[in-house]
């Protein structure tokens, strides 16, 4: 078995500041949390940006550039920038920061989908900021858009134009087939980094049978041409990454995916989740990949080829 790549998704665009005092919001917080996560064992850092004034997701490249160079200077981690952005962002807004930064990796959602996070409204009576409640409520009538045209555009713009490799985010079985379509057309090349995602309302459910099914279909479609990774939302996070690691997969943790480190216990940091995931991997007699090993496994261009 290959060494296990640990990705840490540091802040995301799902959770809001009310939900945890430990969610990094400002560039200082995102940089510090990212560096600490790398020191704890994460070889890839998946990054979003937030408005430092109120924590809302932002596509502003200037905000990204307030923390990207600092993380690069203080760690060897692979920087992976979102192209999913946040609710309601246009495609050009979502691509603004990756175009500016020309990173080694970006995420790439492999299809349009309902993306419901409104059930979290039931957990909170009051919110710190006015934008938070409408942000959650809006997902009752929200479709995350990535059409075949959008996906092809991103592959050509970032992949061909910037030498970016992708974290292909697959929220359901159909997304695997979408990826196979683009592989067959020659718009992407192996090794593919396939991130299977469980537990988002609108995507495939967090059932262990689904984890095994997604693995079977990915094996059928991609054979030896891919590296498999697993993430699960909320309380399913650690059980799913444990099962995934046992099945030969790589894993993703971080406060984007879950705010907790145990039942009813908020994670004090991204690094705490990474450290727990690393302990799990090592107690399974597996080894954690370094950033250099992750770059080799995924065929990345190298940290010296980015624009930050």
Short mmCIF file of C-alpha atoms in Angstrom, two decimals:
data_model
loop_
_atom_site.label_atom_id
_atom_site.label_comp_id
_atom_site.label_asym_id
_atom_site.label_seq_id
_atom_site.Cartn_x
_atom_site.Cartn_y
_atom_site.Cartn_z
CA UNK A 1 0.00 0.00 0.00
CA UNK A 2 1.15 3.55 -0.73
CA UNK A 3 1.63 6.05 2.02
CA UNK A 4 -1.50 7.90 3.12
CA UNK A 5 -1.95 11.51 2.03
CA UNK A 6 -3.70 13.62 4.67
CA UNK A 7 -5.50 16.67 3.32
CA UNK A 8 -6.69 19.36 5.72
CA UNK A 9 -9.60 21.60 4.63
CA UNK A 10 -8.94 24.58 6.86
CA UNK A 11 -12.08 26.76 6.80
CA UNK A 12 -14.39 26.14 3.82
CA UNK A 13 -17.58 28.07 3.13
CA UNK A 14 -20.17 25.94 4.94
CA UNK A 15 -19.75 26.65 8.63
CA UNK A 16 -20.29 30.11 10.07
CA UNK A 17 -18.50 31.94 12.90
CA UNK A 18 -21.39 31.32 15.32
CA UNK A 19 -20.83 27.58 15.10
CA UNK A 20 -17.33 27.50 16.58
CA UNK A 21 -14.94 30.04 18.08
CA UNK A 22 -12.12 27.97 16.58
CA UNK A 23 -13.14 28.41 12.92
CA UNK A 24 -10.34 30.42 11.27
CA UNK A 25 -11.66 33.55 9.58
CA UNK A 26 -8.96 36.18 9.17
CA UNK A 27 -5.86 35.74 6.98
CA UNK A 28 -3.76 35.56 10.17
CA UNK A 29 -5.94 32.75 11.54
CA UNK A 30 -6.07 30.83 8.26
CA UNK A 31 -2.29 31.08 7.85
CA UNK A 32 -1.59 30.00 11.41
CA UNK A 33 -4.07 27.12 11.29
CA UNK A 34 -2.75 25.96 7.93
CA UNK A 35 0.86 25.94 9.06
CA UNK A 36 -0.03 24.12 12.29
CA UNK A 37 -2.02 21.52 10.33
CA UNK A 38 0.99 20.93 8.07
CA UNK A 39 3.23 20.52 11.09
CA UNK A 40 0.76 17.97 12.49
CA UNK A 41 0.99 15.84 9.34
CA UNK A 42 -1.16 17.30 6.56
CA UNK A 43 0.67 17.25 3.23
CA UNK A 44 -2.12 19.10 1.36
CA UNK A 45 -3.99 22.19 2.57
CA UNK A 46 -7.37 22.85 0.92
CA UNK A 47 -8.10 26.56 1.27
CA UNK A 48 -11.01 28.99 1.03
CA UNK A 49 -10.99 32.67 2.02
CA UNK A 50 -13.31 34.66 4.26
CA UNK A 51 -14.03 38.32 4.74
CA UNK A 52 -11.92 39.19 7.80
CA UNK A 53 -14.60 41.59 9.07
CA UNK A 54 -17.49 39.15 9.45
CA UNK A 55 -16.30 35.72 8.31
CA UNK A 56 -18.47 35.39 5.20
CA UNK A 57 -16.92 33.44 2.29
CA UNK A 58 -15.17 35.66 -0.25
CA UNK A 59 -13.61 35.00 -3.66
CA UNK A 60 -11.38 38.09 -3.41
CA UNK A 61 -7.87 37.19 -4.64
CA UNK A 62 -6.38 39.89 -2.43
CA UNK A 63 -7.68 38.09 0.66
CA UNK A 64 -6.20 34.80 -0.58
CA UNK A 65 -2.88 36.51 -1.21
CA UNK A 66 -2.88 37.76 2.38
CA UNK A 67 -2.31 34.19 3.61
CA UNK A 68 -1.04 32.03 0.72
CA UNK A 69 2.55 33.36 0.67
CA UNK A 70 2.79 33.08 4.44
CA UNK A 71 1.76 29.43 4.42
CA UNK A 72 4.24 28.71 1.64
CA UNK A 73 7.05 30.45 3.51
CA UNK A 74 6.38 28.53 6.72
CA UNK A 75 5.63 25.03 5.41
CA UNK A 76 6.25 22.70 2.48
CA UNK A 77 2.58 21.72 2.22
CA UNK A 78 0.84 21.50 -1.15
CA UNK A 79 -1.55 24.44 -1.51
CA UNK A 80 -4.94 23.45 -2.95
CA UNK A 81 -7.30 26.37 -3.65
CA UNK A 82 -11.06 25.97 -3.99
CA UNK A 83 -12.86 26.49 -7.29
CA UNK A 84 -16.17 25.80 -5.56
CA UNK A 85 -16.01 29.06 -3.63
CA UNK A 86 -19.21 29.84 -1.77
CA UNK A 87 -22.95 30.16 -2.27
CA UNK A 88 -23.96 32.30 -5.22
CA UNK A 89 -20.47 33.05 -6.55
CA UNK A 90 -20.13 33.21 -10.33
CA UNK A 91 -17.70 30.96 -12.16
CA UNK A 92 -15.33 33.84 -12.83
CA UNK A 93 -15.41 34.82 -9.17
CA UNK A 94 -14.64 31.25 -8.16
CA UNK A 95 -11.66 31.15 -10.53
CA UNK A 96 -10.24 34.58 -9.66
CA UNK A 97 -7.93 33.42 -6.88
CA UNK A 98 -6.65 30.27 -8.65
CA UNK A 99 -5.87 32.32 -11.76
CA UNK A 100 -3.95 34.81 -9.67
CA UNK A 101 -2.08 32.24 -7.57
CA UNK A 102 -1.53 29.47 -10.17
CA UNK A 103 -1.32 26.83 -7.41
CA UNK A 104 -0.22 23.22 -7.66
CA UNK A 105 -3.79 22.02 -7.06
CA UNK A 106 -7.37 23.21 -7.00
CA UNK A 107 -10.61 21.46 -6.16
CA UNK A 108 -13.05 20.68 -8.97
CA UNK A 109 -16.65 19.67 -8.21
CA UNK A 110 -17.68 17.07 -10.76
CA UNK A 111 -21.27 18.15 -11.30
CA UNK A 112 -24.16 20.42 -10.41
CA UNK A 113 -26.13 19.46 -7.31
CA UNK A 114 -28.52 20.49 -4.56
CA UNK A 115 -26.35 21.50 -1.61
CA UNK A 116 -28.45 21.72 1.53
CA UNK A 117 -26.92 23.01 4.75
CA UNK A 118 -30.14 24.61 6.05
CA UNK A 119 -30.75 21.83 8.65
CA UNK A 120 -27.99 23.46 10.71
CA UNK A 121 -30.40 26.32 11.38
CA UNK A 122 -32.11 24.17 14.01
CA UNK A 123 -29.01 24.15 16.21
CA UNK A 124 -28.69 27.88 16.82
CA UNK A 125 -31.12 30.44 18.25
CA UNK A 126 -28.95 33.48 17.56
CA UNK A 127 -26.14 34.31 15.16
CA UNK A 128 -23.15 36.60 15.51
CA UNK A 129 -23.56 38.17 12.08
CA UNK A 130 -26.58 39.15 9.99
CA UNK A 131 -25.42 37.17 6.95
CA UNK A 132 -25.29 33.77 8.64
CA UNK A 133 -28.98 32.88 8.91
CA UNK A 134 -29.84 33.86 5.28
CA UNK A 135 -26.70 32.01 4.15
CA UNK A 136 -28.05 28.78 5.63
CA UNK A 137 -31.70 29.38 4.70
CA UNK A 138 -30.75 30.08 1.09
CA UNK A 139 -29.61 26.51 0.56
CA UNK A 140 -33.23 25.31 0.50
CA UNK A 141 -33.40 26.81 -2.97
CA UNK A 142 -29.78 26.60 -4.10
CA UNK A 143 -28.12 24.52 -6.78
CA UNK A 144 -24.35 24.45 -6.91
CA UNK A 145 -23.61 24.81 -10.61
CA UNK A 146 -20.86 22.98 -12.44
CA UNK A 147 -22.19 21.98 -15.86
CA UNK A 148 -20.18 19.93 -18.34
CA UNK A 149 -19.32 23.23 -20.04
CA UNK A 150 -18.16 24.75 -16.73
CA UNK A 151 -16.03 21.73 -15.87
CA UNK A 152 -14.40 21.67 -19.30
CA UNK A 153 -13.72 25.40 -19.02
CA UNK A 154 -11.99 24.96 -15.65
CA UNK A 155 -9.95 22.00 -16.88
CA UNK A 156 -8.66 24.00 -19.84
CA UNK A 157 -8.24 27.33 -18.02
CA UNK A 158 -6.42 26.01 -14.96
CA UNK A 159 -5.20 22.60 -16.09
CA UNK A 160 -3.81 23.54 -19.49
CA UNK A 161 -3.26 27.21 -18.73
CA UNK A 162 -1.58 26.94 -15.33
CA UNK A 163 -0.42 23.33 -14.98
CA UNK A 164 -2.87 22.83 -12.11
CA UNK A 165 -3.82 19.31 -11.00
CA UNK A 166 -7.24 18.73 -9.48
CA UNK A 167 -8.85 17.32 -6.37
CA UNK A 168 -11.90 15.90 -8.14
CA UNK A 169 -14.74 16.28 -5.65
CA UNK A 170 -17.30 13.52 -6.21
CA UNK A 171 -20.45 13.86 -4.12
CA UNK A 172 -22.27 10.97 -5.76
CA UNK A 173 -21.76 8.01 -8.06
CA UNK A 174 -22.75 10.01 -11.12
CA UNK A 175 -19.84 12.36 -10.48
CA UNK A 176 -17.44 9.44 -10.92
CA UNK A 177 -18.97 8.77 -14.33
CA UNK A 178 -18.68 12.46 -15.20
CA UNK A 179 -14.98 12.30 -14.41
CA UNK A 180 -14.59 9.15 -16.51
CA UNK A 181 -16.19 11.04 -19.40
CA UNK A 182 -13.52 13.76 -19.23
CA UNK A 183 -10.77 11.18 -18.83
CA UNK A 184 -12.00 9.36 -21.94
CA UNK A 185 -11.94 12.66 -23.85
CA UNK A 186 -8.35 13.29 -22.81
CA UNK A 187 -9.10 16.52 -20.95
CA UNK A 188 -7.49 15.17 -17.79
CA UNK A 189 -4.65 12.73 -17.34
CA UNK A 190 -3.71 10.21 -14.65
CA UNK A 191 -3.03 9.98 -11.84
CA UNK A 192 -6.43 11.37 -10.83
CA UNK A 193 -6.92 12.49 -7.23
CA UNK A 194 -10.53 11.40 -6.58
CA UNK A 195 -12.09 12.83 -3.43
CA UNK A 196 -15.26 10.91 -2.58
CA UNK A 197 -17.55 12.96 -0.32
CA UNK A 198 -20.25 11.60 1.96
CA UNK A 199 -22.95 13.14 4.12
CA UNK A 200 -23.84 16.39 2.33
CA UNK A 201 -27.60 16.78 1.89
CA UNK A 202 -28.05 16.50 -1.87
CA UNK A 203 -25.17 14.07 -2.32
CA UNK A 204 -24.58 10.44 -1.43
CA UNK A 205 -25.35 9.53 2.19
CA UNK A 206 -22.83 8.68 4.88
CA UNK A 207 -23.42 4.94 4.90
CA UNK A 208 -20.51 2.54 4.94
CA UNK A 209 -22.13 0.57 2.13
CA UNK A 210 -21.88 3.71 -0.01
CA UNK A 211 -18.19 4.05 0.78
CA UNK A 212 -17.57 0.54 -0.51
CA UNK A 213 -19.80 1.14 -3.54
CA UNK A 214 -17.99 4.35 -4.51
CA UNK A 215 -14.68 2.48 -4.21
CA UNK A 216 -15.93 -0.34 -6.43
CA UNK A 217 -17.17 2.02 -9.12
CA UNK A 218 -13.99 4.10 -9.02
CA UNK A 219 -11.92 0.93 -9.40
CA UNK A 220 -14.08 -0.12 -12.33
CA UNK A 221 -13.80 3.25 -14.07
CA UNK A 222 -10.21 4.24 -13.32
CA UNK A 223 -8.29 1.06 -12.45
CA UNK A 224 -4.73 2.00 -11.56
CA UNK A 225 -5.11 5.54 -12.90
CA UNK A 226 -6.25 7.19 -9.69
CA UNK A 227 -5.49 7.95 -6.05
CA UNK A 228 -8.54 7.61 -3.85
CA UNK A 229 -9.37 9.96 -0.96
CA UNK A 230 -12.27 10.07 1.48
CA UNK A 231 -14.04 12.78 3.45
CA UNK A 232 -17.30 12.75 5.36
CA UNK A 233 -19.28 15.61 6.84
CA UNK A 234 -19.88 16.21 10.51
CA UNK A 235 -20.04 13.32 12.95
CA UNK A 236 -19.15 10.82 10.24
CA UNK A 237 -15.72 12.33 9.64
CA UNK A 238 -13.38 10.14 11.67
CA UNK A 239 -15.21 6.83 11.21
CA UNK A 240 -15.22 7.25 7.44
CA UNK A 241 -11.58 8.26 7.12
CA UNK A 242 -10.64 5.31 9.32
CA UNK A 243 -12.55 2.89 7.12
CA UNK A 244 -11.19 4.55 4.01
CA UNK A 245 -7.60 4.27 5.20
CA UNK A 246 -8.15 0.58 5.96
CA UNK A 247 -9.38 0.15 2.37
CA UNK A 248 -6.28 1.73 0.88
CA UNK A 249 -7.45 5.33 0.59
CA UNK A 250 -6.10 8.73 1.44
CA UNK A 251 -8.04 10.94 3.85
CA UNK A 252 -9.26 14.49 4.37
CA UNK A 253 -10.12 16.19 7.64
CA UNK A 254 -10.43 19.82 8.74
CA UNK A 255 -12.91 22.34 10.08
CA UNK A 256 -14.50 22.76 6.64
CA UNK A 257 -15.82 19.21 6.93
CA UNK A 258 -16.49 18.92 10.68
CA UNK A 259 -16.21 21.29 13.62
CA UNK A 260 -15.81 18.44 16.11
CA UNK A 261 -13.08 16.12 17.28
CA UNK A 262 -15.27 13.82 19.35
CA UNK A 263 -18.91 13.43 20.29
CA UNK A 264 -20.12 16.86 21.45
CA UNK A 265 -16.54 18.20 21.63
CA UNK A 266 -15.53 21.06 19.35
CA UNK A 267 -12.13 20.63 17.74
CA UNK A 268 -9.78 23.29 19.15
CA UNK A 269 -7.98 23.57 15.81
CA UNK A 270 -7.43 21.99 12.43
CA UNK A 271 -4.13 20.65 13.73
CA UNK A 272 -5.96 18.69 16.42
CA UNK A 273 -8.03 16.89 13.79
CA UNK A 274 -4.95 16.20 11.67
CA UNK A 275 -3.07 14.85 14.69
CA UNK A 276 -5.98 12.51 15.50
CA UNK A 277 -6.19 11.33 11.89
CA UNK A 278 -2.45 10.73 11.86
CA UNK A 279 -2.65 8.65 15.03
CA UNK A 280 -5.39 6.56 13.47
CA UNK A 281 -3.35 6.00 10.30
CA UNK A 282 -0.22 5.06 12.19
CA UNK A 283 -2.08 2.76 14.57
CA UNK A 284 -3.28 0.91 11.46
CA UNK A 285 0.42 0.33 10.69
CA UNK A 286 0.26 2.72 7.75
CA UNK A 287 2.62 5.60 6.98
CA UNK A 288 1.69 9.23 6.38
CA UNK A 289 2.98 10.80 3.16
CA UNK A 290 5.18 13.87 3.31
CA UNK A 291 4.43 16.82 1.01
CA UNK A 292 7.26 15.72 -1.29
CA UNK A 293 5.83 12.21 -1.47
CA UNK A 294 2.34 13.58 -2.13
CA UNK A 295 3.71 15.68 -5.00
CA UNK A 296 5.30 12.61 -6.54
CA UNK A 297 2.18 10.46 -6.05
CA UNK A 298 -0.08 13.06 -7.69
CA UNK A 299 2.27 14.33 -10.40
CA UNK A 300 2.25 17.94 -9.21
CA UNK A 301 4.29 20.72 -10.80
CA UNK A 302 6.06 21.73 -7.58
CA UNK A 303 5.86 24.60 -5.15
CA UNK A 304 8.42 26.60 -7.11
CA UNK A 305 6.00 26.86 -10.05
CA UNK A 306 3.24 28.82 -8.29
CA UNK A 307 2.64 32.58 -8.38
CA UNK A 308 2.75 33.42 -4.69
#
